[in-house]
PDB file of C-alpha atoms in Angstrom:
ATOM      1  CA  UNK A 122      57.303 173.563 144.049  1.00 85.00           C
ATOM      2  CA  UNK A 123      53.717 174.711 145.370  1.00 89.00           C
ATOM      3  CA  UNK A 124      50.289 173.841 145.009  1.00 92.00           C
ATOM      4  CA  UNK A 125      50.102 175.590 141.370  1.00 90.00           C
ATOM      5  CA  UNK A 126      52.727 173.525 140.378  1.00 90.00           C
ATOM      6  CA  UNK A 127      51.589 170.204 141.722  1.00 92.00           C
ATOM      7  CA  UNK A 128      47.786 171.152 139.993  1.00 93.00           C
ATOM      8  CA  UNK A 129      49.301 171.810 137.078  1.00 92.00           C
ATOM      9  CA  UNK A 130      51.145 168.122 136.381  1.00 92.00           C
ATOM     10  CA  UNK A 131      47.928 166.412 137.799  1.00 93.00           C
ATOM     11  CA  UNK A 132      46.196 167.555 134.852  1.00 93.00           C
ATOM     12  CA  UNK A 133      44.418 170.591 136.275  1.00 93.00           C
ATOM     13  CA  UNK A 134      40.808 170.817 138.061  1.00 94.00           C
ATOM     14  CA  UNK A 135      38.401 168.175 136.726  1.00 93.00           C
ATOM     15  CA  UNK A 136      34.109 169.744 136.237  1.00 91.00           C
ATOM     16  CA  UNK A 137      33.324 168.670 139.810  1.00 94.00           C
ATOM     17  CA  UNK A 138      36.364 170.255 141.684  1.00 96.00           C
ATOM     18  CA  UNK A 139      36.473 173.891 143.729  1.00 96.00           C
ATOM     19  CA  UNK A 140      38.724 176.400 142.224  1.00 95.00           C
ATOM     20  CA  UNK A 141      38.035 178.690 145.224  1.00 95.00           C
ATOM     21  CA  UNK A 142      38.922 176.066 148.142  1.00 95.00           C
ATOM     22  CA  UNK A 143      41.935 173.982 147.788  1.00 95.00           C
ATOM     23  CA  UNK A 144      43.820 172.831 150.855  1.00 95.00           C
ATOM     24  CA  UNK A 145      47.227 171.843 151.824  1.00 95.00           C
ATOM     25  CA  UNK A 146      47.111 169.011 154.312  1.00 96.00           C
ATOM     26  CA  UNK A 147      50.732 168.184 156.157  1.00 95.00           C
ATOM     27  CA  UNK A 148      50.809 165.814 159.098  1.00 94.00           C
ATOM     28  CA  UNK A 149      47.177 166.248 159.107  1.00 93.00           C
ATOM     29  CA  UNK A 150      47.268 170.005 159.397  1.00 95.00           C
ATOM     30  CA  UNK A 151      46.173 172.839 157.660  1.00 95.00           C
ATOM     31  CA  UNK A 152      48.885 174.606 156.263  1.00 92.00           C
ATOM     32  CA  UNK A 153      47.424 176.994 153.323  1.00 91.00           C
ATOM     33  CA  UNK A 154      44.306 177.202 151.054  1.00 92.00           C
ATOM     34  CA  UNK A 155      45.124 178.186 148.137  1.00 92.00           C
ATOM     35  CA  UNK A 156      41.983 180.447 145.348  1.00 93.00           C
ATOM     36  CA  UNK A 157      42.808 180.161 142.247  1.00 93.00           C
ATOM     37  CA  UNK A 158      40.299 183.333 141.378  1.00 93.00           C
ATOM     38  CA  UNK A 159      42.610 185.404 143.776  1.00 91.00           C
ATOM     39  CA  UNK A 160      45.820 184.255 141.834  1.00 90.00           C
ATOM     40  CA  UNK A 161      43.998 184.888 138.257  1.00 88.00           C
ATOM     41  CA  UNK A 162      42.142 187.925 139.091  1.00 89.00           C
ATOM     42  CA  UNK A 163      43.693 190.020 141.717  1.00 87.00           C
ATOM     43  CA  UNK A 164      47.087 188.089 141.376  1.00 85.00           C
ATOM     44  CA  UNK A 165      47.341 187.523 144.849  1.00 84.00           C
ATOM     45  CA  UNK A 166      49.402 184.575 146.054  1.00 77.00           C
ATOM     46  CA  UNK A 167      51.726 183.631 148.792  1.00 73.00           C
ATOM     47  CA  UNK A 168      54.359 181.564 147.483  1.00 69.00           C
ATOM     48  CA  UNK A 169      56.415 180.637 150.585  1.00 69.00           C
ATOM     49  CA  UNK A 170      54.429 177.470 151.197  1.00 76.00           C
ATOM     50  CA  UNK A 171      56.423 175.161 149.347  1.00 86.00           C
ATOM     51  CA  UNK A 172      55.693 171.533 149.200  1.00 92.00           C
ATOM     52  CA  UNK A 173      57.432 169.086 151.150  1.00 93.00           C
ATOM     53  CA  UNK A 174      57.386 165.039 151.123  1.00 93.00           C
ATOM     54  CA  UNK A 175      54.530 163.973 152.245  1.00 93.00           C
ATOM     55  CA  UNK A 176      52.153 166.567 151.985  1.00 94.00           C
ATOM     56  CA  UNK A 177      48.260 165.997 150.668  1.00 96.00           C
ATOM     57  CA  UNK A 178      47.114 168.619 148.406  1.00 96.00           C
ATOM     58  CA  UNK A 179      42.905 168.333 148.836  1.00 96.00           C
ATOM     59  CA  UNK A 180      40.574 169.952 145.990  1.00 97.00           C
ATOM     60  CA  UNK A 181      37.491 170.845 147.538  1.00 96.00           C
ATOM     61  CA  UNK A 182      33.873 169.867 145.622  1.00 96.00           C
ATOM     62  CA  UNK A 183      33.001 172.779 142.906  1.00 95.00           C
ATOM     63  CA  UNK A 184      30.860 175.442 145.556  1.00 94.00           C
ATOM     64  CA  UNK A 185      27.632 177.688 144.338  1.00 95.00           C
ATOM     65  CA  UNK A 186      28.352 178.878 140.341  1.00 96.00           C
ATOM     66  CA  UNK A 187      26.461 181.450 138.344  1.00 96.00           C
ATOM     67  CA  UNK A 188      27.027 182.424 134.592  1.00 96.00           C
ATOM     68  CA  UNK A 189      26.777 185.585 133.112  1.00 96.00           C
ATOM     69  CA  UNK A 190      25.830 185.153 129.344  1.00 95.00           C
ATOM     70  CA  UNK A 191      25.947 188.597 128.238  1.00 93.00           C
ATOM     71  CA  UNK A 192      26.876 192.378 128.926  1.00 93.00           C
ATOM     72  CA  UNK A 193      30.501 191.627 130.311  1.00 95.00           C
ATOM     73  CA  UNK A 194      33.581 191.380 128.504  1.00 93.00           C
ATOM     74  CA  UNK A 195      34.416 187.750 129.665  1.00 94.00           C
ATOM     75  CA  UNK A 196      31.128 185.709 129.834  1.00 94.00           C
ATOM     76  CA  UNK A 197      31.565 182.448 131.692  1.00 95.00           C
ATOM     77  CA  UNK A 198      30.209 180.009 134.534  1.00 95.00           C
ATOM     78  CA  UNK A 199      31.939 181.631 138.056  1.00 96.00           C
ATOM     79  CA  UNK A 200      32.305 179.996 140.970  1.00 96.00           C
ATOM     80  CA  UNK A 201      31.644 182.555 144.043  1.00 95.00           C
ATOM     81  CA  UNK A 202      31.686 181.780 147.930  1.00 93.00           C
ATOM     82  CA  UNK A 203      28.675 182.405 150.572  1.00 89.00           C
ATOM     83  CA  UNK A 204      30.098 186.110 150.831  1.00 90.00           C
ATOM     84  CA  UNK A 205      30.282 187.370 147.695  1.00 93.00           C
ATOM     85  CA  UNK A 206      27.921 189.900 145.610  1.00 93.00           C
ATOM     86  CA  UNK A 207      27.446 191.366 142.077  1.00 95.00           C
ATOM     87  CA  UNK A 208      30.228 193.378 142.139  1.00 94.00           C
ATOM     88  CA  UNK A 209      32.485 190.598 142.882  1.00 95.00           C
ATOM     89  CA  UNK A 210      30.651 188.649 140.049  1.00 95.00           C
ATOM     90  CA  UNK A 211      31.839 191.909 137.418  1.00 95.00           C
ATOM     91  CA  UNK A 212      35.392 192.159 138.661  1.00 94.00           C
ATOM     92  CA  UNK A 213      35.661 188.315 137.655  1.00 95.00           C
ATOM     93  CA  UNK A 214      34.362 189.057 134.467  1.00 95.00           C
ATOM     94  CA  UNK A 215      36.174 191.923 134.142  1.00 94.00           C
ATOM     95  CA  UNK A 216      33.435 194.432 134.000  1.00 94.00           C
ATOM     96  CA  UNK A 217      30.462 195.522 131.692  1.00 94.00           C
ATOM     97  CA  UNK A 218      31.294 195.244 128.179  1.00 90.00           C
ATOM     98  CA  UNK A 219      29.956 198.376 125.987  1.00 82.00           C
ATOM     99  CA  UNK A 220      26.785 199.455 124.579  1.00 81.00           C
ATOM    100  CA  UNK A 221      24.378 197.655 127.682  1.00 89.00           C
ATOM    101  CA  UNK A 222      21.099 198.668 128.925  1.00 87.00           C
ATOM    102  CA  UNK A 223      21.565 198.117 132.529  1.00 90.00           C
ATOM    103  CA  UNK A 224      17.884 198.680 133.245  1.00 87.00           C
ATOM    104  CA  UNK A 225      17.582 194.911 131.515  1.00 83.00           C
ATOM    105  CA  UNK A 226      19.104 192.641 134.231  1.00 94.00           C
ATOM    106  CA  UNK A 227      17.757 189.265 134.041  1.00 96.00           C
ATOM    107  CA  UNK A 228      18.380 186.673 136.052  1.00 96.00           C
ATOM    108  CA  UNK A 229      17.036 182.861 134.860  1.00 96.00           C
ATOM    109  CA  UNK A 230      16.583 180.559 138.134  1.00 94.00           C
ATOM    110  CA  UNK A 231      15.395 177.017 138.005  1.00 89.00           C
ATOM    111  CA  UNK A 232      14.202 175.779 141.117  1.00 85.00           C
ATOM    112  CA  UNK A 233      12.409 172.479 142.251  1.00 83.00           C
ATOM    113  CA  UNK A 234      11.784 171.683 138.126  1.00 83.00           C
ATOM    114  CA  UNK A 235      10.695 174.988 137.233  1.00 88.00           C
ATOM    115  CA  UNK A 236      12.378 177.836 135.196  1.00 89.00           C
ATOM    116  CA  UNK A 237      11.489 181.457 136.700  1.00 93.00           C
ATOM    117  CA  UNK A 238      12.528 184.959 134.957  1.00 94.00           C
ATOM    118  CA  UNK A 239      13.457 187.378 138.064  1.00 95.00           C
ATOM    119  CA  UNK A 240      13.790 191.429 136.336  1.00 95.00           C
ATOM    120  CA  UNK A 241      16.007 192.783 138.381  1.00 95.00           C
ATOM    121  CA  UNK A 242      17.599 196.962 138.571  1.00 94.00           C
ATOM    122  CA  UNK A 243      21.368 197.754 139.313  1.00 93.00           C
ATOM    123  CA  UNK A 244      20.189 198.553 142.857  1.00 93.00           C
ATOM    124  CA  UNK A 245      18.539 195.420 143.569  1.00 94.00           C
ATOM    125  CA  UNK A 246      20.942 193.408 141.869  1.00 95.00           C
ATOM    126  CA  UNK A 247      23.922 194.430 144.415  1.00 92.00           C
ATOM    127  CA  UNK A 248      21.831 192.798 147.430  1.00 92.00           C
ATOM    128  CA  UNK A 249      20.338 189.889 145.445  1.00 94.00           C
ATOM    129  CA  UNK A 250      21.354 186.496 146.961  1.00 93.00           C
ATOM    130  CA  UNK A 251      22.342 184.180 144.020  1.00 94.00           C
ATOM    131  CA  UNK A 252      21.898 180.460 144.188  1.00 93.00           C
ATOM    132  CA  UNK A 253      23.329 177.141 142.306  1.00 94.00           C
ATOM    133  CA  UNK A 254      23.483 177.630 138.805  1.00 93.00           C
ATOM    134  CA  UNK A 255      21.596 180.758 137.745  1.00 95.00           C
ATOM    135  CA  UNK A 256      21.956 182.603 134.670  1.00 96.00           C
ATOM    136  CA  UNK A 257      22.609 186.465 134.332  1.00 96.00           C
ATOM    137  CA  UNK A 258      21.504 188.081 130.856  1.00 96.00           C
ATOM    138  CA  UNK A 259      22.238 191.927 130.243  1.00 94.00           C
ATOM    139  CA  UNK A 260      20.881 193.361 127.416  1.00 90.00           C
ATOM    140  CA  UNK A 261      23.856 194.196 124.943  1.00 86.00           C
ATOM    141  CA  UNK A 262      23.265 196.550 122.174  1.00 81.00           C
ATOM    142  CA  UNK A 263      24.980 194.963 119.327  1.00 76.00           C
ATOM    143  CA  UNK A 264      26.652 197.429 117.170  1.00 76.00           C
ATOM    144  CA  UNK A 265      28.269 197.558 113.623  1.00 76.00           C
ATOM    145  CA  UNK A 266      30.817 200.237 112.474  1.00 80.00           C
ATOM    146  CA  UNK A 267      30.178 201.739 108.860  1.00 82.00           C
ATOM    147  CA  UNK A 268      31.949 203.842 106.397  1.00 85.00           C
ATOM    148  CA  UNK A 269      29.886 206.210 103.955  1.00 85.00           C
ATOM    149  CA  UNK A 270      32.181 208.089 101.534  1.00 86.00           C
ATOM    150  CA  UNK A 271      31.124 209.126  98.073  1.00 84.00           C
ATOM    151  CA  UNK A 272      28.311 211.757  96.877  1.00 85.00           C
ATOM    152  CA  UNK A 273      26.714 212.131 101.145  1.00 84.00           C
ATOM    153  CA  UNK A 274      26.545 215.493 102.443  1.00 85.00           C
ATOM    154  CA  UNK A 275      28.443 213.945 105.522  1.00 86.00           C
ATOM    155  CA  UNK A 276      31.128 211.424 104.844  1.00 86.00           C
ATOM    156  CA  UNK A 277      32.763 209.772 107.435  1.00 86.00           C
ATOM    157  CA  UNK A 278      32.292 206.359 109.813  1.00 85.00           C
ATOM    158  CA  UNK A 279      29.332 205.889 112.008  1.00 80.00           C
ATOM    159  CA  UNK A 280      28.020 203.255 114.851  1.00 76.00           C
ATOM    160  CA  UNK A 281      24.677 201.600 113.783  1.00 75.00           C
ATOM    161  CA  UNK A 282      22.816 199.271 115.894  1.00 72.00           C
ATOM    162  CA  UNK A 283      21.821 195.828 114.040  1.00 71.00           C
ATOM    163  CA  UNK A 284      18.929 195.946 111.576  1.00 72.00           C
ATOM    164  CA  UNK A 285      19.970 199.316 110.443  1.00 78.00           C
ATOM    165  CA  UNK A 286      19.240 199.222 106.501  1.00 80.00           C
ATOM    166  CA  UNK A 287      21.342 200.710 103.910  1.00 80.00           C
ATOM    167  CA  UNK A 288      18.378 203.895 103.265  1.00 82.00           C
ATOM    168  CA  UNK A 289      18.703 204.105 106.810  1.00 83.00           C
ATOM    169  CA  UNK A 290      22.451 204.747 106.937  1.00 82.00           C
ATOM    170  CA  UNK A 291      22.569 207.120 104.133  1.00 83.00           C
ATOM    171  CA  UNK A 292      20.121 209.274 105.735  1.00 85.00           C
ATOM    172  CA  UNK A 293      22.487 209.457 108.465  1.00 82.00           C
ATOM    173  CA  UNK A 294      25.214 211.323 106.680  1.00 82.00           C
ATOM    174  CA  UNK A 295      22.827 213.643 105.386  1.00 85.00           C
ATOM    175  CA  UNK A 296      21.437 212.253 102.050  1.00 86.00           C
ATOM    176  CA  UNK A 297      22.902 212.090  98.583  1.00 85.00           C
ATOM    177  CA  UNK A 298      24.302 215.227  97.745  1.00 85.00           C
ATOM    178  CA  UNK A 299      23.514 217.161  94.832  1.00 82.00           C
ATOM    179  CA  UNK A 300      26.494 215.383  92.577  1.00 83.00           C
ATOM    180  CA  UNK A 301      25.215 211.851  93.499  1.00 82.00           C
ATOM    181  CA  UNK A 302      24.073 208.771  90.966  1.00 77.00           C
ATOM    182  CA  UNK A 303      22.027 207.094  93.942  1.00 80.00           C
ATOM    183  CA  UNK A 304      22.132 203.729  91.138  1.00 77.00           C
ATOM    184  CA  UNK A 305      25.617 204.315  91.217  1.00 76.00           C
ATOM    185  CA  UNK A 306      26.181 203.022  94.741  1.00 77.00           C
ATOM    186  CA  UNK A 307      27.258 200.036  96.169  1.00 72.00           C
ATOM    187  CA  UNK A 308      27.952 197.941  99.458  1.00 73.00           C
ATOM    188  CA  UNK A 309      31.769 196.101 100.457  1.00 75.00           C
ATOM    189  CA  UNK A 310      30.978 193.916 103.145  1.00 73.00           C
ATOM    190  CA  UNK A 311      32.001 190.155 103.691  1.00 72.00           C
ATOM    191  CA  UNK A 312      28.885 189.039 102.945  1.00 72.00           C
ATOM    192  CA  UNK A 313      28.446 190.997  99.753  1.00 70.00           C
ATOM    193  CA  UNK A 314      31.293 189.968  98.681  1.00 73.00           C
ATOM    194  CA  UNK A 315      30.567 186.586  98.819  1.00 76.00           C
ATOM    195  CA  UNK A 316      27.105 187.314  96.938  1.00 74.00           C
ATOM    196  CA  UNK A 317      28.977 188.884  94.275  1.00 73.00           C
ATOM    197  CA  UNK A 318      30.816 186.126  94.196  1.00 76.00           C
ATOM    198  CA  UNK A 319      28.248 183.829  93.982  1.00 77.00           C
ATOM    199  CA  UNK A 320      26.613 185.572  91.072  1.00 74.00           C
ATOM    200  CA  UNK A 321      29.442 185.746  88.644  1.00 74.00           C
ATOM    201  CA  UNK A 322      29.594 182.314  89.284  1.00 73.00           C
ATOM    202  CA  UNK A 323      26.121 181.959  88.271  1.00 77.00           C
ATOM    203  CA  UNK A 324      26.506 184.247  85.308  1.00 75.00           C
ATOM    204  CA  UNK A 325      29.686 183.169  83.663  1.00 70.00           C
ATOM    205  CA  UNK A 326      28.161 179.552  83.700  1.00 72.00           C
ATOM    206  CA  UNK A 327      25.111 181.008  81.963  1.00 75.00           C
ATOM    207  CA  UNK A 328      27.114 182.599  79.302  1.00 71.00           C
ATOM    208  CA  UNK A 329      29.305 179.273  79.148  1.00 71.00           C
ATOM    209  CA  UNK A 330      25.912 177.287  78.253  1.00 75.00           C
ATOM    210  CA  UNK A 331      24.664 179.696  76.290  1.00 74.00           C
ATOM    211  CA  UNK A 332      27.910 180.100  74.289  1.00 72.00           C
ATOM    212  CA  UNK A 333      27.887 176.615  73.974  1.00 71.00           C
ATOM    213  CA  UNK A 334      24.541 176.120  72.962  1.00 75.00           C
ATOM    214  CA  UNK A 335      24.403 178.582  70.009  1.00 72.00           C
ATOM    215  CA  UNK A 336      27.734 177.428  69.043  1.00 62.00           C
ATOM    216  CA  UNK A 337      25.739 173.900  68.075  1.00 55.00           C
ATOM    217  CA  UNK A 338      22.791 176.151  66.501  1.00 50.00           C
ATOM    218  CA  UNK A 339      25.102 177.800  64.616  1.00 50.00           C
ATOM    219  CA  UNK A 340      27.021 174.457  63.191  1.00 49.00           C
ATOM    220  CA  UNK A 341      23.891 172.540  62.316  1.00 49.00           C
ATOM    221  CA  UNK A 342      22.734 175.781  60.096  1.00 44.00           C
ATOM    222  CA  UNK A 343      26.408 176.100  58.648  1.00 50.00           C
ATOM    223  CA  UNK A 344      26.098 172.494  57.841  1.00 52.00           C
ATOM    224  CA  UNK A 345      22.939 172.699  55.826  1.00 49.00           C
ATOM    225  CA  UNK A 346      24.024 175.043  53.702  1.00 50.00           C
ATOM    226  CA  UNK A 347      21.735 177.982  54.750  1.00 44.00           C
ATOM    227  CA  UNK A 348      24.728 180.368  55.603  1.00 43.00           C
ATOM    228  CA  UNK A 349      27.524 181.228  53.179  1.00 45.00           C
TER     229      UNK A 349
END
């Protein structure tokens, strides 16, 4: 067994403990610190110190951490040591994600009771000195995929940024063409589908009461004699 294994059936690394500085104590020596970041990300490990009767297996306190909320395909809190930078930041969160302006890096520090916004470039981001629990925004473009077939001068499937309106989109693939019914269109999303839905819901209980409700006009004139 080593210390992965041992971590593992003590139930793993509580909120408070360092996955970057875990020690193995035997006879009150230092025999191997194991980083879990350099198993997970670089999958670096050295095995051969196995565990022997006796030995102490110490979990350091949780060091400096900084989240990245946005603009990297694997947001999360990260724990990183006194000598790492940015780019050591993106390789644990495995890089930018797509469709990011990097020229909106912002980096929410609070400090002494007080929040501060600090804009920061790609340049001056590789040399900025993080602290305890700041924040790291990147502006992410977020962006839909659409099909337009039918009666458009240019079929086909295009990228739209959100907010992009259905007039908007057409004009895109060139307009209606000269064969269109422009009233004759109609949108298949999720949420369309769901209104659609919704409204034959709506309508087939309105023709229920109104079926209903003539049905009784109908008997209470057949019953006094005014139709044959």
């Amino acid at each position: 067994s080593n210390m992965l294994h041992a971590l593992s059936m003590a139930g793993g690394i509580n909120d408070i403990g360092s996955y970057r500085n875990i020690n193995l104590i035997r006879s009150g020596k230092l025999i191997d610190t194991l980083d879990i970041y350099e198993v997970l990300v670089y999958g670096k490990y050295n095995f051969s110190s196995g565990l022997r009767s006796g030995d102490s297996i110490v979990v350091g306190p949780r060091g400096k951490t900084v989240s990245i909320e946005s603009g990297v395909r694997r947001p999360a809190r990260y724990e990183i040591n006194s000598n790492e930078t940015f780019d050591d930041l993106l390789k644990f969160a495995n890089g930018f994600s797509k469709d990011i302006n990097l020229d909106q890096l912002v980096v929410k520090r609070v400090l002494g009771g007080k929040s501060d916004i600090i804009n920061l470039t790609l340049d001056e981001i590789q040399s900025f000195e993080f602290i305890n629990n700041e924040s790291l925004f990147i502006q992410e473009y977020k962006i839909d995929t659409v099909s337009i077939v039918g009666s458009v001068k240019n079929p086909g499937t295009y990228k739209f940024s959100k907010g992009t309106t259905l007039s908007e989109a057409i004009k895109k693939a060139g307009g209606y063409d000269s064969s269109s019914y422009p009233f004759g269109g109609y949108l298949e999303n999720q949420k369309a589908l769901e209104v659609n839905e919704i409204s034959k819901d709506r309508l087939y209980d309105k023709f229920l009461t109104n079926l209903i409700l003539n049905s009784g006009a109908t008997s209470s004139i057949q019953d006094s004699g005014v139709m044959e």
